[in-house]
Coordinates of C-alpha atoms and ligand atoms in Angstrom, one line a residue:
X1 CA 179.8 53.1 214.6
X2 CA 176.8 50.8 214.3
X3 CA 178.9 47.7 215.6
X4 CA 181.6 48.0 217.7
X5 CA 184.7 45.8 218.6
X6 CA 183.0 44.7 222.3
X7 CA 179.7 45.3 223.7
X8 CA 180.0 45.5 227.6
X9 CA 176.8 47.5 227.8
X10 CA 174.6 44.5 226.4
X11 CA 176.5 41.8 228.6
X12 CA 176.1 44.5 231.7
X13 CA 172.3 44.9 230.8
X14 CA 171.6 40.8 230.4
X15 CA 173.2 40.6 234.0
X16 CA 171.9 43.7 235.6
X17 CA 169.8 42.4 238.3
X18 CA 172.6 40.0 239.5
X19 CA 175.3 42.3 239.7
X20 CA 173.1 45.4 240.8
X21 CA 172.0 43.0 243.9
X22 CA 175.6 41.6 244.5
X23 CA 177.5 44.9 244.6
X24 CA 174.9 45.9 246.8
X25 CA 175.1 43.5 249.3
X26 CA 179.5 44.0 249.5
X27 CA 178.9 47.6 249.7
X28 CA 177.1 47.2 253.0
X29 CA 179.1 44.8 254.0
X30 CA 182.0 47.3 254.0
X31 CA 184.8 45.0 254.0
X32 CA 186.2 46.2 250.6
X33 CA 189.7 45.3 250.8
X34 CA 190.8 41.0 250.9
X35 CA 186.9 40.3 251.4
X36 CA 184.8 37.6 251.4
X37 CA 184.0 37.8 247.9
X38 CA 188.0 37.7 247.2
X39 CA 188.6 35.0 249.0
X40 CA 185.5 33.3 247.2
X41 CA 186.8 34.4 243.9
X42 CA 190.0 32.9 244.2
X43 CA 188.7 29.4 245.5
X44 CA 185.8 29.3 242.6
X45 CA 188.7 29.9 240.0
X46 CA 191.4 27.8 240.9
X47 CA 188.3 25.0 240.7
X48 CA 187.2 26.1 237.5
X49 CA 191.0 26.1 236.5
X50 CA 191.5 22.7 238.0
X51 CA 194.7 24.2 239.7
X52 CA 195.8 24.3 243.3
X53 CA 195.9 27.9 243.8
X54 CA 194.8 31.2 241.9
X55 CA 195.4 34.5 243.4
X56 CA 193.4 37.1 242.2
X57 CA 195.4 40.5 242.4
X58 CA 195.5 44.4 240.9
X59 CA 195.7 43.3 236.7
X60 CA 196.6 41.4 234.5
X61 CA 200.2 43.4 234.3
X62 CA 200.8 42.9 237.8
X63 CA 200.1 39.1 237.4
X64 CA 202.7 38.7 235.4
X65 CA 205.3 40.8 237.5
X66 CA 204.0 38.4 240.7
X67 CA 204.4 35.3 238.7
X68 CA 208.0 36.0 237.7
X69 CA 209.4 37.0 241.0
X70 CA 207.3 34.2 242.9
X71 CA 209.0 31.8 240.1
X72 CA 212.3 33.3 241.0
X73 CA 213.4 35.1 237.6
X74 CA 216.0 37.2 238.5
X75 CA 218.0 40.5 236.7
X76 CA 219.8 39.5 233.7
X77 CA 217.7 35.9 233.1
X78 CA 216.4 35.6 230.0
X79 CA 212.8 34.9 229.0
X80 CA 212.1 33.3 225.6
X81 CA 208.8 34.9 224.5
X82 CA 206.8 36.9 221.8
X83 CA 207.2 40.4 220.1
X84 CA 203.6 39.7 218.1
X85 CA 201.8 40.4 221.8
X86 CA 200.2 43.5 224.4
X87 CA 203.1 45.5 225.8
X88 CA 203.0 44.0 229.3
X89 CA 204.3 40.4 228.5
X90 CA 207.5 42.4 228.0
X91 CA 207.5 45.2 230.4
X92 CA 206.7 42.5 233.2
X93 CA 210.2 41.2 232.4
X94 CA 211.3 44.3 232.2
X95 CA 210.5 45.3 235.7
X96 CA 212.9 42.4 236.8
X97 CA 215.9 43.6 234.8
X98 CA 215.3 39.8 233.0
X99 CA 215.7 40.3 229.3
X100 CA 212.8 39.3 226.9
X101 CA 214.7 37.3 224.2
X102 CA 211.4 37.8 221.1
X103 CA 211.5 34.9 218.9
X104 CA 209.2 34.7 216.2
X105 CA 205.7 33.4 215.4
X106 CA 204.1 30.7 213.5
X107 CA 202.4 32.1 210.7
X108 CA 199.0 30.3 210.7
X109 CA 198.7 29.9 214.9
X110 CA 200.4 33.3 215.6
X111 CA 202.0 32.2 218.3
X112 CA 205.4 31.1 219.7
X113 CA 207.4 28.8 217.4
X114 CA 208.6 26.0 219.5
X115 CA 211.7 25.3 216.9
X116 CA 213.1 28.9 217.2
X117 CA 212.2 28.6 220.9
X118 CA 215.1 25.9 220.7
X119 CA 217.6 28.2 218.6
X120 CA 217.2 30.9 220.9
X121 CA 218.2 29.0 224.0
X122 CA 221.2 30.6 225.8
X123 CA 222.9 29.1 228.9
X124 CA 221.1 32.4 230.7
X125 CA 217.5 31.2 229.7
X126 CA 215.8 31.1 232.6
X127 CA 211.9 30.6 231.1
X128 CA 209.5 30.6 228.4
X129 CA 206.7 32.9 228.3
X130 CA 204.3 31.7 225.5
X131 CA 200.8 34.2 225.3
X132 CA 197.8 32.4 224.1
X133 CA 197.1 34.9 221.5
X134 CA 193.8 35.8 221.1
X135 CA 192.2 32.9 223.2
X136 CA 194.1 30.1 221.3
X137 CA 196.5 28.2 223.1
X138 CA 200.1 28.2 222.5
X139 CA 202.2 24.7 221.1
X140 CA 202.4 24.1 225.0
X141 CA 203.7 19.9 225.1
X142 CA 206.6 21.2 222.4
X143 CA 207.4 23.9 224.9
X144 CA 206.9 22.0 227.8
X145 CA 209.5 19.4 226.3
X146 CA 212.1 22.0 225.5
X147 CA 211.6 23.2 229.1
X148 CA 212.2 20.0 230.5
X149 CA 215.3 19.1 228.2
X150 CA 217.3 22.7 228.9
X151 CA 216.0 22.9 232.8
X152 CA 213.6 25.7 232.2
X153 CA 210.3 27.3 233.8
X154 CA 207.3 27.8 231.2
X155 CA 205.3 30.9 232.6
X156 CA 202.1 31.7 230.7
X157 CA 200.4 34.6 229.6
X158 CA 196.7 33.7 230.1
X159 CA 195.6 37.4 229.5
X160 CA 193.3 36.6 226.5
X161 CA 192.7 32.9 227.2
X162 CA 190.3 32.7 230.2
X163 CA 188.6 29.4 230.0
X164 CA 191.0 28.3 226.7
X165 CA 191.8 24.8 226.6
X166 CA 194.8 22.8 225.2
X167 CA 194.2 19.0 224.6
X168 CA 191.7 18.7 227.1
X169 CA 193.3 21.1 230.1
X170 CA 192.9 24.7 231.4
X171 CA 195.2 27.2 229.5
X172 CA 196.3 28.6 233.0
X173 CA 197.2 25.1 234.5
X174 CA 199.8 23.5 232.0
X175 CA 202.8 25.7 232.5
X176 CA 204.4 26.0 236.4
X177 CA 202.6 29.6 236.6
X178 CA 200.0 31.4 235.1
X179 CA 199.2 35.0 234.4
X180 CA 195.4 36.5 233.7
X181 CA 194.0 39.6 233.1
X182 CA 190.1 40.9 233.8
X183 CA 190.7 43.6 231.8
X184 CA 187.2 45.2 230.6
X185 CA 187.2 44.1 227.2
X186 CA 188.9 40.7 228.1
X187 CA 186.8 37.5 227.9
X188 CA 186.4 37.2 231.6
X189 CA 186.3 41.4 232.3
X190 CA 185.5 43.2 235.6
X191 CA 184.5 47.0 235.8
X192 CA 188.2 48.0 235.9
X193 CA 191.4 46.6 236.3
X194 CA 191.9 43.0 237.4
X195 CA 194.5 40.0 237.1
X196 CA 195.2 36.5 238.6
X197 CA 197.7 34.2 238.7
X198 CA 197.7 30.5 238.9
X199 CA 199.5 27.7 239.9
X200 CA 199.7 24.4 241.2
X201 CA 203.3 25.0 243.5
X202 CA 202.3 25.6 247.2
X203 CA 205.7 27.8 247.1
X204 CA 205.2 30.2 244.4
X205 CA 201.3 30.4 245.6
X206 CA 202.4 31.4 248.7
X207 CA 205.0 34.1 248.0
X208 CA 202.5 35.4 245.8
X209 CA 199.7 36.2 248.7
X210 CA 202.8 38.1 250.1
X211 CA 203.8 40.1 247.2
X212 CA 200.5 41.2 246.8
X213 CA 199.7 42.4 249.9
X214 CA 202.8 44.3 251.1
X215 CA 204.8 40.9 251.5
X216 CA 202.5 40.7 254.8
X217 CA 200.6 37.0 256.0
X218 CA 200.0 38.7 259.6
X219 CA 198.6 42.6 260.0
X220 CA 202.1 44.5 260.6
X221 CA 204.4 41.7 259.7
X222 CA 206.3 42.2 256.4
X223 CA 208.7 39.1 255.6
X224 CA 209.8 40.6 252.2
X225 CA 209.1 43.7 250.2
X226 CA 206.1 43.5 248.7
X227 CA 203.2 45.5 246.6
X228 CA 199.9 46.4 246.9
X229 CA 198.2 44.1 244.3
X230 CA 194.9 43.4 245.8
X231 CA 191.9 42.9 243.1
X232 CA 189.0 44.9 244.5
X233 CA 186.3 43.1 246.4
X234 CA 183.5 44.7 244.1
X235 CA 185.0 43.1 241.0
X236 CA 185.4 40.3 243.1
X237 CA 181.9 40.4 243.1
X238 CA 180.9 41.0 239.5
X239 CA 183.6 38.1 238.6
X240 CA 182.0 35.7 240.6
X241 CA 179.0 36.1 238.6
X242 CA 180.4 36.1 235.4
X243 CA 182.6 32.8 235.8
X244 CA 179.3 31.2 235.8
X245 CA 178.7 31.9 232.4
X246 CA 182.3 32.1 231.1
X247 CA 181.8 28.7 229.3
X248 CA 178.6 30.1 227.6
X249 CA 180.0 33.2 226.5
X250 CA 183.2 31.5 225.3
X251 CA 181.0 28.9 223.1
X252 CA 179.0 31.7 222.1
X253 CA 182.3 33.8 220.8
X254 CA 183.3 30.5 219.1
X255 CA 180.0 30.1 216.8
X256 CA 180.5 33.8 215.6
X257 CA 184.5 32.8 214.9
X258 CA 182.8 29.6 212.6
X259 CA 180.2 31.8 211.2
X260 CA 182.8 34.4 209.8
X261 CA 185.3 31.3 209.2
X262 CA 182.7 30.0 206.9
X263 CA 181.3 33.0 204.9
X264 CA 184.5 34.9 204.3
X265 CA 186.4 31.9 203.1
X266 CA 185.4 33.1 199.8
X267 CA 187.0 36.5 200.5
X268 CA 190.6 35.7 199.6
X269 CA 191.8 36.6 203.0
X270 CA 193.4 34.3 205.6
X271 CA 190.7 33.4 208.0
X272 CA 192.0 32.3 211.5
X273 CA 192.5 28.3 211.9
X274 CA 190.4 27.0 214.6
X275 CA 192.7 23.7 215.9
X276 CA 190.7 20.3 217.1
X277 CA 193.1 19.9 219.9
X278 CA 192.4 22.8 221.4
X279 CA 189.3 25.1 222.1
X280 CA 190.0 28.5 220.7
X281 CA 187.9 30.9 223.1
X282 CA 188.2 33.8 220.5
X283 CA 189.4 36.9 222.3
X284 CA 190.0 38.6 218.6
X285 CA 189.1 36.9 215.7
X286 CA 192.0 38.3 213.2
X287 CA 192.0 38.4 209.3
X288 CA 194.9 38.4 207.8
X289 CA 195.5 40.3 204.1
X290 CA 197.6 42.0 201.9
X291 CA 195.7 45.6 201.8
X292 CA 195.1 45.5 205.1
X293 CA 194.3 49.3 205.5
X294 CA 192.1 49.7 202.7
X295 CA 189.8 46.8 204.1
X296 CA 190.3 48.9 207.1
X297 CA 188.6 51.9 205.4
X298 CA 185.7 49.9 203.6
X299 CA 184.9 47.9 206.8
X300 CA 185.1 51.3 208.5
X301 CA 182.5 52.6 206.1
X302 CA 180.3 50.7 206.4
X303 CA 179.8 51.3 209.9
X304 CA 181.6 48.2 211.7
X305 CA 184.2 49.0 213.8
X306 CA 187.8 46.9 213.4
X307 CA 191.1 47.1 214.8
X308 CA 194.9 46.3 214.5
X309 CA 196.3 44.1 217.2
X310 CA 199.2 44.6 217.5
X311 CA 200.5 47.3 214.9
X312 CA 203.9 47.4 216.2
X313 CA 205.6 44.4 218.0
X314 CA 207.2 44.5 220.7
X315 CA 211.1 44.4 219.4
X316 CA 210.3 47.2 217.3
X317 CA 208.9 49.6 219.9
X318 CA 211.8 52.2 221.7
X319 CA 210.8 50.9 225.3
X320 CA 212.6 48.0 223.9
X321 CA 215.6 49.4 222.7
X322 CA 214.7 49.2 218.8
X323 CA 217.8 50.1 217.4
X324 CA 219.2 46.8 218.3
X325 CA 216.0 44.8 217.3
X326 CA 216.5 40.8 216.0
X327 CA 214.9 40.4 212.6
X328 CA 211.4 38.7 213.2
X329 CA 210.4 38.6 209.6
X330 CA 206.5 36.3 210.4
X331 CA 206.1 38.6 213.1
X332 CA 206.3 41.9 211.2
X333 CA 204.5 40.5 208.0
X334 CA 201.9 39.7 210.5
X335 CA 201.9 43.1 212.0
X336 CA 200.8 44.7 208.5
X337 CA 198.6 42.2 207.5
X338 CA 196.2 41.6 211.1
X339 CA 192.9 42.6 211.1
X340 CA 190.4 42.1 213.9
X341 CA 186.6 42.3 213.4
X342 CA 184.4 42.7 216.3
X343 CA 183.3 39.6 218.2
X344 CA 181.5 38.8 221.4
X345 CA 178.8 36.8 223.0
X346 CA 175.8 39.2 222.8
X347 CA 176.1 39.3 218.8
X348 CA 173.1 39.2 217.3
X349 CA 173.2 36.9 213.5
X350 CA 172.3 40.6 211.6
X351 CA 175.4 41.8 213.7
X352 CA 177.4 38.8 212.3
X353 CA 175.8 39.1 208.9
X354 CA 176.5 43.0 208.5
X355 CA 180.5 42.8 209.2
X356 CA 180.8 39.5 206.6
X357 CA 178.8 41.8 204.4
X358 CA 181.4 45.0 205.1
X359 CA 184.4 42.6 204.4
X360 CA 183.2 41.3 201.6
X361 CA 182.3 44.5 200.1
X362 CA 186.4 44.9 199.4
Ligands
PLP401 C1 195.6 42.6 228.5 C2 196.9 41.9 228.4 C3 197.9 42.0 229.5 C4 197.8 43.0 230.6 O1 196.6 43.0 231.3 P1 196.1 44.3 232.2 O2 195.1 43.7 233.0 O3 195.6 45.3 231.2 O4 197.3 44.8 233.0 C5 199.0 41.2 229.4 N1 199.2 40.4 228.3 C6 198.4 40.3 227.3 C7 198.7 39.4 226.2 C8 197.2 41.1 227.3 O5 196.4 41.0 226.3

């Protein structure tokens, strides 16, 4: 593969001297678990949020799981969210015994539907979970209204929305509590696994630094049974010094998404919509067409690496008992029609220019 879907070498070499120096430095200061660059971490992200608290912990998996018991979700509650998503956004509701209720998509945004949001709304709802798939943010004042009219809790899935905004605000601060992943490959990525969650209630924040730290504020005190959730202090340290540049990366991922936008609108394929209420940060940049796996095989070719996110959704996956699966017909046209193309910061304008050229080839 000449281009590939990510390239966390090239960002890794452009930052090598920072990181290098700042992993250094931790290592001899030896206090690798809850350190100072944690602590740091979590302060310089809740103020880039602009929300009270963020909690860094173990990934983006376990951010989720924290966020719904610190929001109180409790076996048999159901959660209103999306099938056309990762695995985890379901299995974290899993872990409760909550049900994930998956209602379908809009077809041009992808994401939640906020009218079938409505129809699916039980007298056991306890919360919506919208994802803001793929870096775009979800219909979040239509949610937030339903929430408010049928007493709910809007929990988001920030996972592949780091630095997204929705008229004007912070994915990550709009709904009452917030779930990231720093997931390699993920906008804001660390050298392994890593996950946040954010909110604005003292409450929630607070029963969170418990859960993730064996439910424990004092050394040998446990007031509940907790985990052990801790984000690592040395990608503590190498996310400090990538927040500084999350803005610039995110911009950067943006001018490739209007750069494709532009030269394959002539391609016949549905190009993704890029809103002016909201800044699309461009986790994936997804095609949609009809011969969706013979594109795959040209663009594969030619040397540029693609990928199908997601190929099966999450209704129609056994973990979720499948044989009792609700009919999500935008979802599962979607599902055999995505195509992502490789996108990130460090692309170079040949880079760009040789996967338009691949897609157009078809
Ligand atoms: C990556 C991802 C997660 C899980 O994050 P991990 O850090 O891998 O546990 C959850 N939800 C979505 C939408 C994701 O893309």
């Amino acid at each position: 593969m000449n281009i590939p879907m990510v390239d966390l070498k090239g960002q890794y070499e452009s930052l090598k001297s920072e990181i290098d120096s700042a992993l250094l430095q931790a290592l001899s200061e030896t206090r690798f678990i809850l350190g100072p660059n944690v602590q740091a971490f979590d302060q310089e992200a809740a103020d880039y949020l602009g929300v009270k608290h963020a909690i860094s912990c173990a990934s983006g998996t376990d951010a989720l799981h924290l966020a719904l018991l610190a929001a109180g979700i409790k076996a048999g509650d159901e959660i209103i969210t999306t099938a056309f998503t990762f695995i985890a956004t379901g299995e974290a509701i899993r872990y409760i015994g909550a049900v994930p209720v998956f209602v379908d998509i809009d077809a041009r945004s992808l994401n939640l539907d906020p009218a079938l949001v409505r129809a699916a709304i039980t007298d056991k709802t306890r919360a919506i979970l919208p994802v803001h798939l793929f870096g775009q943010a979800a219909d979040m004042d239509e949610l937030q209204d339903l929430a408010d009219e049928f007493d709910l809790l809007v929990i988001e899935d920030c996972a592949q929305s780091f630095g997204s905004r929705y008229r004007g605000k912070m994915t990550g601060s709009l709904g009452c509590v917030s779930a990231f992943s720093f997931f390699p490959s993920k906008n804001l990525g660390c050298y392994g696994d890593g996950g946040m969650i954010a909110t604005d209630d003292d409450e929630i924040a607070a029963q969170i630094k418990l859960l993730r730290n064996h439910g424990s504020s004092q050394q040998y005190h446990h007031d509940v049974i907790g985990y052990n959730s801790r984000l690592d202090e040395l990608q503590a340290v190498i996310l400090r010094i990538k927040l500084k540049y999350i803005d610039e990366y995110n911009a950067k991922r943006l001018a490739v998404a209007q750069v494709y936008n532009e030269r394959l609108a002539q391609s016949g394929f549905e190009t993704p919509q890029i809103p002016d209420d909201r800044d699309h940060s461009f986790h994936q940049y997804t095609l949609l067409c009809d011969e969706r796996d013979a594109l795959r095989e040209v663009i594969i070719a030619e040397g540029v690496s693609c990928a199908v996110y997601y190929p099966i959704p999450l209704h129609r996956q056994r973990a979720f008992d499948d044989s009792d699966a609700p009919e999500l017909p935008v979802t599962e046209n979607t599902a055999a029609r995505c195509l992502s193309l490789p996108i990130y910061p460090e692309m170079t304008e040949h880079q760009i220019e040789t996967v338009c050229d691949a897609v157009l080839k078809r």
